[in-house]
Coordinates of C-alpha atoms and ligand atoms in Angstrom, one line a residue:
X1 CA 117.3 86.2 132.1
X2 CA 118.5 87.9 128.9
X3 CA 118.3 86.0 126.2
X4 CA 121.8 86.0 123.4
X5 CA 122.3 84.1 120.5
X6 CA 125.4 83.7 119.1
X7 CA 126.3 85.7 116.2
X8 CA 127.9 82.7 113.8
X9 CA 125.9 81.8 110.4
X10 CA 124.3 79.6 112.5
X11 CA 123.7 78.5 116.1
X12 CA 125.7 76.3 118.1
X13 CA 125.9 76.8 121.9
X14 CA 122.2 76.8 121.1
X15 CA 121.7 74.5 118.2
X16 CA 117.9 73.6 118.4
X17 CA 118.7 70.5 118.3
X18 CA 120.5 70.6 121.8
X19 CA 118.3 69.2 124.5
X20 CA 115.2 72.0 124.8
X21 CA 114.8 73.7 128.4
X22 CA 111.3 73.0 129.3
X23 CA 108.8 76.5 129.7
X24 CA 105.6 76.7 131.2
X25 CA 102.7 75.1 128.9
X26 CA 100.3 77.6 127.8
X27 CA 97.4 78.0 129.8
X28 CA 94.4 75.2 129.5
X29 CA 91.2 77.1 130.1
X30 CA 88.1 75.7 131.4
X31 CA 86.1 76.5 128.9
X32 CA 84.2 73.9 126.6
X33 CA 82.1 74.2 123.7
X34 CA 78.8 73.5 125.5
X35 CA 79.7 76.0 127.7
X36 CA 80.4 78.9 125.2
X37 CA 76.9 77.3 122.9
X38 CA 75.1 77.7 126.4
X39 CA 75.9 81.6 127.2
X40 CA 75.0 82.1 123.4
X41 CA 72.1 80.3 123.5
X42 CA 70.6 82.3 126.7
X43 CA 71.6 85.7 125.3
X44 CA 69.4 84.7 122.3
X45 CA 66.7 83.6 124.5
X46 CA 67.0 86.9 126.5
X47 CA 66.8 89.2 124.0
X48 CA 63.7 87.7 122.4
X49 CA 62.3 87.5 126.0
X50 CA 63.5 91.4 126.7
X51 CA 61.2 92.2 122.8
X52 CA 58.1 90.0 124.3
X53 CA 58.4 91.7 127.7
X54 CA 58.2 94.8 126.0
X55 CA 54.6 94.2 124.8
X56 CA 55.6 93.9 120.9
X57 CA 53.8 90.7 120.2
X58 CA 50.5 92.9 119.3
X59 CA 52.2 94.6 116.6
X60 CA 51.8 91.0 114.9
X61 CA 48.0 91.9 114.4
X62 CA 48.5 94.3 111.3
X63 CA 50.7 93.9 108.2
X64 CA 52.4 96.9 109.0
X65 CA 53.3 95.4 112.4
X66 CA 54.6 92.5 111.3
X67 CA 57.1 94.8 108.9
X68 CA 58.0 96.8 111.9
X69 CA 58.5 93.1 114.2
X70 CA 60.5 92.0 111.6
X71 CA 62.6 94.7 111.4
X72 CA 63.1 94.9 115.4
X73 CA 64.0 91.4 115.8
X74 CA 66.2 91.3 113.2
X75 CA 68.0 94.6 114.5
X76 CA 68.4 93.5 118.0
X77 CA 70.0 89.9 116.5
X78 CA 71.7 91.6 113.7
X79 CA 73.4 93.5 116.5
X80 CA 74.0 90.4 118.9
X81 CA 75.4 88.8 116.0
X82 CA 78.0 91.8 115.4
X83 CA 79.1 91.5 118.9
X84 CA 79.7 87.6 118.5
X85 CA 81.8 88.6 115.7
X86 CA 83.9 91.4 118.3
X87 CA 84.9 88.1 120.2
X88 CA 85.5 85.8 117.1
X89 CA 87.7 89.1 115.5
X90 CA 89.6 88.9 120.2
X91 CA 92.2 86.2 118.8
X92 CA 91.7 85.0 122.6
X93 CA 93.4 81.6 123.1
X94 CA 90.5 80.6 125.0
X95 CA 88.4 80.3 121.7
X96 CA 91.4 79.3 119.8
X97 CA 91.5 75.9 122.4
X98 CA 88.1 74.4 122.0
X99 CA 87.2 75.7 118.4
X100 CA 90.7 75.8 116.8
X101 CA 91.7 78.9 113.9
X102 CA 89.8 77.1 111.1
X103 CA 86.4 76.5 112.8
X104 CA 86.8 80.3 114.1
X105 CA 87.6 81.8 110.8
X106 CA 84.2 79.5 109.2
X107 CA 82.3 81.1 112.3
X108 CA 83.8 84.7 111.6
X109 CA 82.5 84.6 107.6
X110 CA 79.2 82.8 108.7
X111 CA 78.4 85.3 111.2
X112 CA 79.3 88.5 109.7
X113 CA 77.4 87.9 106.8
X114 CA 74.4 86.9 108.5
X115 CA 74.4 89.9 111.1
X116 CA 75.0 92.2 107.8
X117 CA 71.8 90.0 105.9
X118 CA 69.7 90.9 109.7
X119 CA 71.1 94.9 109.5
X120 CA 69.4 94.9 106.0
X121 CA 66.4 93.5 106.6
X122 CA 66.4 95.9 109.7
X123 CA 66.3 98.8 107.6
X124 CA 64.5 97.6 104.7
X125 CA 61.3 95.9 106.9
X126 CA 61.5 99.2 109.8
X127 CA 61.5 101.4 106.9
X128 CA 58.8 99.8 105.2
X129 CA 56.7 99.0 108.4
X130 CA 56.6 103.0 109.3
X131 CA 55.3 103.9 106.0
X132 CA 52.6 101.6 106.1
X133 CA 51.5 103.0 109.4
X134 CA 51.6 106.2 108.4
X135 CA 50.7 105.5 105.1
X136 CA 53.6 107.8 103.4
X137 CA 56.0 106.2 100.9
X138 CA 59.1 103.8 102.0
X139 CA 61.0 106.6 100.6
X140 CA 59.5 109.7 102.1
X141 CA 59.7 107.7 105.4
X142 CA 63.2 106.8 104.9
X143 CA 64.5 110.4 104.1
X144 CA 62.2 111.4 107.8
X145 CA 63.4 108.7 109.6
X146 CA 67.6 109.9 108.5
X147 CA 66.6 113.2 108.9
X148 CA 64.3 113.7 111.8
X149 CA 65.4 110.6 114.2
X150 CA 68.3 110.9 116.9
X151 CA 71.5 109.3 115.5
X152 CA 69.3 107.2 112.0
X153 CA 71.5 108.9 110.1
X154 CA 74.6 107.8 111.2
X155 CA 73.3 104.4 111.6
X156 CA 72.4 104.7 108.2
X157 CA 76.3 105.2 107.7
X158 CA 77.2 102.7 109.3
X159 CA 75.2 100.5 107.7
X160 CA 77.1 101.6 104.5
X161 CA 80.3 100.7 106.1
X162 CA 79.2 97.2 107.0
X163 CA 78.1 96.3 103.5
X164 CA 81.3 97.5 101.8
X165 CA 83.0 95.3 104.4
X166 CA 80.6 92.4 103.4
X167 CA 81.4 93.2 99.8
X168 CA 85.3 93.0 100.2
X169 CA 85.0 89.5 101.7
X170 CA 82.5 88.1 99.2
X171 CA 85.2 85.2 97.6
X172 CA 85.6 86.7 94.1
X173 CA 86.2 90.3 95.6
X174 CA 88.7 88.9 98.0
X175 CA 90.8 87.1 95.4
X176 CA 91.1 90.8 93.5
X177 CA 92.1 92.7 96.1
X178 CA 96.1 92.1 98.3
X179 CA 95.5 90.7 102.1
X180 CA 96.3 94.7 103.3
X181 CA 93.4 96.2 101.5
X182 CA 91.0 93.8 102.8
X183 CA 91.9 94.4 105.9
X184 CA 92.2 97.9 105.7
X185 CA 88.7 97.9 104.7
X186 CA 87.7 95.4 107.7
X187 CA 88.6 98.1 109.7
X188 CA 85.5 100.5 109.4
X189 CA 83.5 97.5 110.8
X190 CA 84.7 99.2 114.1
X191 CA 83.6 102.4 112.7
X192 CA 80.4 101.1 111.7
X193 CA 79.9 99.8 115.4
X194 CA 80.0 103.3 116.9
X195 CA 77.8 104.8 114.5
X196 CA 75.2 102.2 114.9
X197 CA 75.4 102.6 118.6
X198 CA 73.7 105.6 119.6
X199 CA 70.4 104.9 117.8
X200 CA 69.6 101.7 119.3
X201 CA 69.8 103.5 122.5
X202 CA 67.8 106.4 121.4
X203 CA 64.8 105.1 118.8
X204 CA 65.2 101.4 119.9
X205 CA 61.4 100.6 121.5
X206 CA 63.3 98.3 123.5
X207 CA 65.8 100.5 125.5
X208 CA 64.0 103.8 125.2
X209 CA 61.8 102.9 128.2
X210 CA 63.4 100.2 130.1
X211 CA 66.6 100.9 132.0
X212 CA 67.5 97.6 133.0
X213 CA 67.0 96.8 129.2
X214 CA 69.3 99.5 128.6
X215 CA 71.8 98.3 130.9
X216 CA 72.0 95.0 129.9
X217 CA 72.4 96.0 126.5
X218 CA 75.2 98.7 127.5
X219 CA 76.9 95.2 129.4
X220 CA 76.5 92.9 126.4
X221 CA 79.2 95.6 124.3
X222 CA 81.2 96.1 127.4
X223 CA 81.8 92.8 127.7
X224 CA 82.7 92.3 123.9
X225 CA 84.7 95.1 123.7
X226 CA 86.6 94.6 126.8
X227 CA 87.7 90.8 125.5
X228 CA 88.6 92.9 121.8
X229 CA 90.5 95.4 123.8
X230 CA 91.7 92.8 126.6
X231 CA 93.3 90.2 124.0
X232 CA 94.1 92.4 121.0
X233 CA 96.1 95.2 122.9
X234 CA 96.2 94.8 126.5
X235 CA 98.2 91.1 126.7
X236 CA 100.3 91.7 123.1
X237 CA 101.5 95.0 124.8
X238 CA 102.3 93.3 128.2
X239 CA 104.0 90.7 126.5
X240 CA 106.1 92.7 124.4
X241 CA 106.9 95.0 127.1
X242 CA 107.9 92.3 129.6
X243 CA 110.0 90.1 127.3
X244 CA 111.6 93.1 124.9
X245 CA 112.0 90.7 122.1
X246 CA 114.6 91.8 119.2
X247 CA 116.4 90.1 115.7
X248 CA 119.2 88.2 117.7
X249 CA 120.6 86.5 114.3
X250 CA 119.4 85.7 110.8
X251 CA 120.4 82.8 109.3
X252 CA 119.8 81.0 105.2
X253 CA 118.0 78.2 105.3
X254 CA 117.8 77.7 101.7
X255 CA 117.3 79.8 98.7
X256 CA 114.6 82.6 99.6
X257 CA 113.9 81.2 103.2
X258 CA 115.4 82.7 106.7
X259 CA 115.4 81.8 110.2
X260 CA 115.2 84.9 112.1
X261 CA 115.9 84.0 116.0
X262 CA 114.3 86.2 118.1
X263 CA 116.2 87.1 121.8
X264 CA 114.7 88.6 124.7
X265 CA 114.2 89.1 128.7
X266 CA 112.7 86.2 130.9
X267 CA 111.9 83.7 127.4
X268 CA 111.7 80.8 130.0
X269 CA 108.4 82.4 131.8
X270 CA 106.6 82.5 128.0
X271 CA 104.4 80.3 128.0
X272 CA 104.2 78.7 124.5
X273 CA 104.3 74.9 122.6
X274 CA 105.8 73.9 119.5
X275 CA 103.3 74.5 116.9
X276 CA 102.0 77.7 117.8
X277 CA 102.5 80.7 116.3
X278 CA 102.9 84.2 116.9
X279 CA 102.2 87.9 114.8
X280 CA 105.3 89.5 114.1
X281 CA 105.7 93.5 113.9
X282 CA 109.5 94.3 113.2
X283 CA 109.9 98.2 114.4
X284 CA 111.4 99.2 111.3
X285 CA 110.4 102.6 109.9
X286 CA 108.0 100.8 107.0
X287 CA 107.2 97.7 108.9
X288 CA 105.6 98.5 112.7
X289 CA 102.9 98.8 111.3
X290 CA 102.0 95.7 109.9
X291 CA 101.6 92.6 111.3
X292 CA 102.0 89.0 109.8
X293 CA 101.4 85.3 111.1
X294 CA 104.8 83.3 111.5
X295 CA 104.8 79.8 113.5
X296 CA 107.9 79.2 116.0
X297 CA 110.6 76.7 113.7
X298 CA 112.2 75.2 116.7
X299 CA 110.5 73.7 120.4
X300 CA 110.4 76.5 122.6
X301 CA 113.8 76.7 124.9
X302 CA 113.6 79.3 127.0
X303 CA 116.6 80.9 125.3
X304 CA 115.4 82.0 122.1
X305 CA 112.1 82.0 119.4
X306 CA 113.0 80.8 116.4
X307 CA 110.8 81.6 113.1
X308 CA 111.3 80.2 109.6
X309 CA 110.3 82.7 106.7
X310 CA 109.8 81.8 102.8
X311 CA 110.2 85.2 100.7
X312 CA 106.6 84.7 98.8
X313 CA 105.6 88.3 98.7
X314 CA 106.5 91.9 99.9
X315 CA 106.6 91.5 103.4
X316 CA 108.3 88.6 103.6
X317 CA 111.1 89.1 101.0
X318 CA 112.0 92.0 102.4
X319 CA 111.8 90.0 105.8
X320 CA 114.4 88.2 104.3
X321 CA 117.0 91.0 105.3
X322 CA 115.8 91.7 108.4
X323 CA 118.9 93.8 110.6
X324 CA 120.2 91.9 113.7
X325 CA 118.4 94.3 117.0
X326 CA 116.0 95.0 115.2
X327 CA 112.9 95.4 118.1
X328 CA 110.0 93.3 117.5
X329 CA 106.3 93.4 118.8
X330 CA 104.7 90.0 119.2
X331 CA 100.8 89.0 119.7
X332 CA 100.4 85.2 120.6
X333 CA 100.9 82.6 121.4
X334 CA 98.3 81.4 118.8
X335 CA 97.3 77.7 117.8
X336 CA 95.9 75.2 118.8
X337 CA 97.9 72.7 116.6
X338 CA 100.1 71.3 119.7
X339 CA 100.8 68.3 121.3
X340 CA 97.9 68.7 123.3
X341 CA 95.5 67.7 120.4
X342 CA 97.3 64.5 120.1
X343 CA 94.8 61.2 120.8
X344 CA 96.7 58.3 120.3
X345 CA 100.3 57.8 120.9
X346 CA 101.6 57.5 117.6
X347 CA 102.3 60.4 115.6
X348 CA 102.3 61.2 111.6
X349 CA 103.7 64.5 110.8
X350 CA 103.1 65.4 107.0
X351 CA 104.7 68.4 106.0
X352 CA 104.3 70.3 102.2
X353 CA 107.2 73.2 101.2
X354 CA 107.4 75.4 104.3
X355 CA 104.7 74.0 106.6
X356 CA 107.4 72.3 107.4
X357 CA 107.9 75.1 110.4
X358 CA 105.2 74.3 112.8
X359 CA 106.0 70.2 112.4
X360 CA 109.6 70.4 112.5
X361 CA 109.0 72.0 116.2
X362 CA 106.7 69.4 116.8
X363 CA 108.9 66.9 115.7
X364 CA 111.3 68.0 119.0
X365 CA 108.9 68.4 120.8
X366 CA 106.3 65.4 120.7
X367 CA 107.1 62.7 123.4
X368 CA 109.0 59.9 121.2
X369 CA 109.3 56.4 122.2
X370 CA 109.6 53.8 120.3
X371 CA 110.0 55.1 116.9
X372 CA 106.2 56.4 117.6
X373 CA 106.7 59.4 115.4
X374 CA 106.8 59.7 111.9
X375 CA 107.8 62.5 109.1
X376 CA 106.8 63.4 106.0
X377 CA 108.5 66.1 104.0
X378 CA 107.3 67.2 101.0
X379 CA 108.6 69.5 98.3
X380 CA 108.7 70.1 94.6
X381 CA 112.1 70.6 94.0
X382 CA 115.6 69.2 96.6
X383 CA 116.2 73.5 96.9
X384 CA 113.1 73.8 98.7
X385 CA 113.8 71.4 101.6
X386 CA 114.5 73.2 104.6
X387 CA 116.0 71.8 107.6
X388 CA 117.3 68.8 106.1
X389 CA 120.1 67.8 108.6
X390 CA 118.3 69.3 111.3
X391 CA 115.9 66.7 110.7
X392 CA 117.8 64.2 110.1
X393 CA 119.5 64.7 113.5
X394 CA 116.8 65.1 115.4
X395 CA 115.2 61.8 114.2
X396 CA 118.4 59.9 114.5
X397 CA 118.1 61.4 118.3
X398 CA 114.3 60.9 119.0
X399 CA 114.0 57.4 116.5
X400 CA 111.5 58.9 114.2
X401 CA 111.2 57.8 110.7
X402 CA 111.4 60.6 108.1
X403 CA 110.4 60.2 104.4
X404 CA 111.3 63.1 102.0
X405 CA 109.1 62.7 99.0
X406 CA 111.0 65.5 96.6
X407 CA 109.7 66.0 92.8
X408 CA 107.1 67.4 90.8
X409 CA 103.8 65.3 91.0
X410 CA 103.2 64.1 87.3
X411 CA 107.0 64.0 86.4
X412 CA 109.0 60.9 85.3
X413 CA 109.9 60.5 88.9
X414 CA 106.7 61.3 90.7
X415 CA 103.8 59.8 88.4
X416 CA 101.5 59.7 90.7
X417 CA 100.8 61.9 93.8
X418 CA 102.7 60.4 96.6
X419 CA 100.5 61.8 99.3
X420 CA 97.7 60.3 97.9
X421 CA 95.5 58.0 100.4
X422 CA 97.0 54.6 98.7
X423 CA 100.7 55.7 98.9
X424 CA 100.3 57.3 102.2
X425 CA 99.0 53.8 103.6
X426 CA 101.6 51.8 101.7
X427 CA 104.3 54.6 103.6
X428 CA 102.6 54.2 107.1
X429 CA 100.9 51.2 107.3
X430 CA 99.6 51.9 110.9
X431 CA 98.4 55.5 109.1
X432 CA 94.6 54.9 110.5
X433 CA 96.4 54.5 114.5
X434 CA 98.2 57.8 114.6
X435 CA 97.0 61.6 115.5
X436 CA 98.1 63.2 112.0
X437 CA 99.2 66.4 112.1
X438 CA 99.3 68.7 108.6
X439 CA 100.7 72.3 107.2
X440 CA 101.7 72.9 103.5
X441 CA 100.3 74.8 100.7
X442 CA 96.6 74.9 100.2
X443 CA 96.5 72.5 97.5
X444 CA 98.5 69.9 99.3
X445 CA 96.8 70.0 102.3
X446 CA 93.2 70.4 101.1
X447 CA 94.4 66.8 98.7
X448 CA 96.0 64.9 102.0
X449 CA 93.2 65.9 104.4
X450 CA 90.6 64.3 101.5
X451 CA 92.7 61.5 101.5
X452 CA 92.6 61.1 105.1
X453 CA 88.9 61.3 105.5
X454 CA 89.2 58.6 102.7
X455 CA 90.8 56.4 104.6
X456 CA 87.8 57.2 107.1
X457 CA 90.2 58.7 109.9
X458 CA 88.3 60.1 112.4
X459 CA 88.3 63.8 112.3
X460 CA 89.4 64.2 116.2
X461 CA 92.8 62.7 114.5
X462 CA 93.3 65.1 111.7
X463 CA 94.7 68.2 113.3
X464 CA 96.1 70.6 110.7
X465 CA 97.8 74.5 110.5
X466 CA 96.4 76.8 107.4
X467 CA 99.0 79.3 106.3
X468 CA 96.4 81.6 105.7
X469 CA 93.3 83.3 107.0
Ligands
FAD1 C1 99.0 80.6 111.3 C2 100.1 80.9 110.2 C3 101.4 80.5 110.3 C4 102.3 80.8 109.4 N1 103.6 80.4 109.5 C5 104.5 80.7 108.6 C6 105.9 80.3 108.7 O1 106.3 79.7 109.7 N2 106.8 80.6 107.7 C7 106.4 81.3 106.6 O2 107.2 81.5 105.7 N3 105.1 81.6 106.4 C8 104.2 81.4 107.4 N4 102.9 81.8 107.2 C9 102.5 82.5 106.0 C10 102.9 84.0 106.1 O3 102.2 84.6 107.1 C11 102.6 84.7 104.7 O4 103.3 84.1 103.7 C12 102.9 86.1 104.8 O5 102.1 86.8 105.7 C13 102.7 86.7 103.4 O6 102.9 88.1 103.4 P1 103.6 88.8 102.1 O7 103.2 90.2 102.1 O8 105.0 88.4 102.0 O9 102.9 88.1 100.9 P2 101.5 88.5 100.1 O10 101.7 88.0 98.7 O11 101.2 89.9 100.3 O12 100.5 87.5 100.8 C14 100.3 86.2 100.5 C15 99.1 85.6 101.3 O13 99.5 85.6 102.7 C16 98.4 85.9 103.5 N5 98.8 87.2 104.2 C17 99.4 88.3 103.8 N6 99.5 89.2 104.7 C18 99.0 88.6 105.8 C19 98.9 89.1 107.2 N7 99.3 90.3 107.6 N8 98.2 88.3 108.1 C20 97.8 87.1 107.7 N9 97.9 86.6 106.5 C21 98.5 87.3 105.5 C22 97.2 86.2 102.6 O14 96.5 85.0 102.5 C23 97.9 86.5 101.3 O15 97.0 86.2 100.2 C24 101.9 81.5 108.2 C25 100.6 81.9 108.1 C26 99.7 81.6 109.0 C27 98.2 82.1 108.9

């Protein structure tokens, strides 16, 4: 099928709110958090099985020994740890489903800076450990081992690499530099893997003598590099190649905000709910080669995508004028902040500025009945409500309740936060019975999900989208 939209200021034939045509859900893996804790788990137990086997328990007699035990154990974790981190950095949907973005992106900071924290110690306890054997200075015996060992020295590069990337991410040097810098600098962590690589084979004790130690290492990078290369390339490229996506219309939402539908071949065989969300690279000459994280505005309909954009920076002012066919390269679906979190029948969407996307989808999407679902919209000012009669028809059509709680908090008409645990159960009574779903600003949403836990919902309740990583 080949997917049009009309070319009018906005939609009709295809108005979202029209009756959605149904695509196929997005693929429930078997997977569950035991499961993924157990593989883990025996990995860590292997490799500090594969150092006993090895005979390295008597270095523990000597001081020295105990520097150089230190610093292979903490090499061969430090290592395992940067390969968990390959399959936390894999976006792949099966991790996404049982762990959800935010637990991910906790894991992701957790994890690098511990395996950078093992690298260190590495160096600094092998180095040490050597030169009391030998009894030379840590110095002297780190300038022989960069100079005189296979590959040390670019491991010693690499090393470099990983603690600049370390550095960028520590909070108060993230909040200096802009979201593209960081990441530019994220990437020499791949870098930094293939110049670490060669050494372990070469000077690691563990993998110098032992083939089947060798091979088992050599399997425990394929297999992280092949679900990197498998969900970062390989299914973005299929899925861009197969369903040719381009800028079918652009269309003012409100002052500084777009929808940009998005047309293609064969939209009813994506796979994809209301509430994911999807990385956007528009082909344009300055643009392909950046990538940015939108969430679909409207339920999936087989016809079209539709994505809501606020102009808050560069990228997504100029998004802002987008040209109709312009080509566009799409990784996801993302999310797991879908229908298929939901607990209890009832439903409280609370939405803050323009996380109102992701809920605004759900709101067509959710089975109503009832008058089970309920909306609340909240902005600052009336210009930055989105959607308005959109909304308003599609809760006239599915019986939802919708509250729009516009003003500044602290103002003549808003006193008192409106969101706050009080007035959100004085607005839904039943508030405690209902799966909650949440996107806004940080500040809002960090406030309403306190509130919430106040109000001792149970966290398998609270489901919630950040608009940033
Ligand atoms: C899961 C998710 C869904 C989103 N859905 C929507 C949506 O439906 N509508 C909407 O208007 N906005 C959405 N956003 C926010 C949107 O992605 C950012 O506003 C946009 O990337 C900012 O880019 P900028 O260059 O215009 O602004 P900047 O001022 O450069 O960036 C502002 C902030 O946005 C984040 N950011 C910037 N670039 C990227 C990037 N390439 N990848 C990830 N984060 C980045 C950073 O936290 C940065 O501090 C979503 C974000 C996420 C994470």
């Amino acid at each position: 099928m080949n997917g049009t939209v009309s070319s009018s200021r906005r939609p009709t034939a295809n108005s979202p709110v029209r009756k959605a045509r149904r695509v196929p859900m997005p693929r429930v893996w078997p997977v569950r958090a035991g499961d993924i804790y157990a593989i883990l788990g025996g990995n860590a137990l292997l490799i500090l099985g594969m150092w006993i086997r090895h005979g390295n328990m008597h270095e523990l007699a000597t001081p020295a020994g105990v520097f150089t035990a230190v610093g292979e154990i903490s090499a061969l974790y430090g290592t395992y740890l940067v390969l968990i981190q390959l399959i936390l950095m894999s976006r792949n949907p099966w991790l996404d489903q049982v762990f959800g973005q935010d637990r991910i992106t906790a894991a992701h900071r957790w994890v690098g800076f511990s395996a950078i924290w093992l690298l260190v110690t590495h160096a600094v306890f092998t180095t040490v450990g050597y030169s009391m054997t030998v009894s030379s200075s840590p110095v002297g015996e780190l300038l022989t081992l960069l100079t005189s060992y296979p590959y040390v020295l670019w491991s010693g590069v690499s090393l470099v690499l990983f603690v600049a990337v370390a550095v960028s991410s520590v909070r108060a040097a993230r909040r200096r530099v802009s979201y593209e810098t960081w990441y530019a600098i994220h990437l020499y962590t791949y870098v930094a893997i293939a110049l670490g690589f060669l050494h372990q084979l070469f000077v690691g004790i563990d993998f110098t003598t032992d083939v089947v130690a060798r091979v088992y290492w050599i399997g425990l990078y394929a297999v992280a590099i092949g679900v990197l290369v498998y969900f970062r390339f390989g299914q973005p490229i299929s899925i861009s190649l197969r369903h040719r996506m381009r800028v079918a219309n652009v269309v003012t939402e409100a002052p500084g905000v777009v929808s940009i539908y998005l047309a293609g071949q064969e939209l009813d065989e994506l796979p994809v709910r209301a509430g994911q969300w999807f990385r956007l690279r528009f082909m344009t000459r300055d643009g392909w080669y950046k990538a940015h994280p939108f969430s679909i505005s409207a339920a999936p309909n087989g016809r079209y995508l539709r994505f809501t954009v606020k102009g808050l920076g560069d990228y997504t002012s100029k998004l802002q004028r987008v040209a109709v066919g312009t080509s566009v390269f799409v990784e996801g679906p993302y999310g797991a902040f879908t229908g298929a979190a939901r607990t209890k029948a009832r439903i409280l969407l609370v939405a803050g500025g323009i996380g109102i996307t992701p809920l605004r989808a759900l709101l067509e999407e959710l089975p109503a009945s009832k008058g089970n679902i309920t909306l609340i919209y909240r902005a600052s000012r009336p210009e930055e409500v989105v959607f308005r009669d959109e909304i308003e028809q599609l809760a006239a059509l599915r019986g939802a309740a919708v509250h729009f709680l516009v003003g500044k908090r602290g103002s003549a008409d808003m006193p008192s936060d409106p969101l706050d645990p009080r007035a959100l159960r004085r607005l839904v009574p039943d508030v405690a019975e209902r799966d909650i779903y949440v996107c806004g600003p940080a500040g809002m949403l960090e406030r309403t999900l306190r509130g919430l836990r106040w109000l001792r919902i149970p966290d398998a309740q609270i489901h919630y989208e950040r608009f940033a990583f």
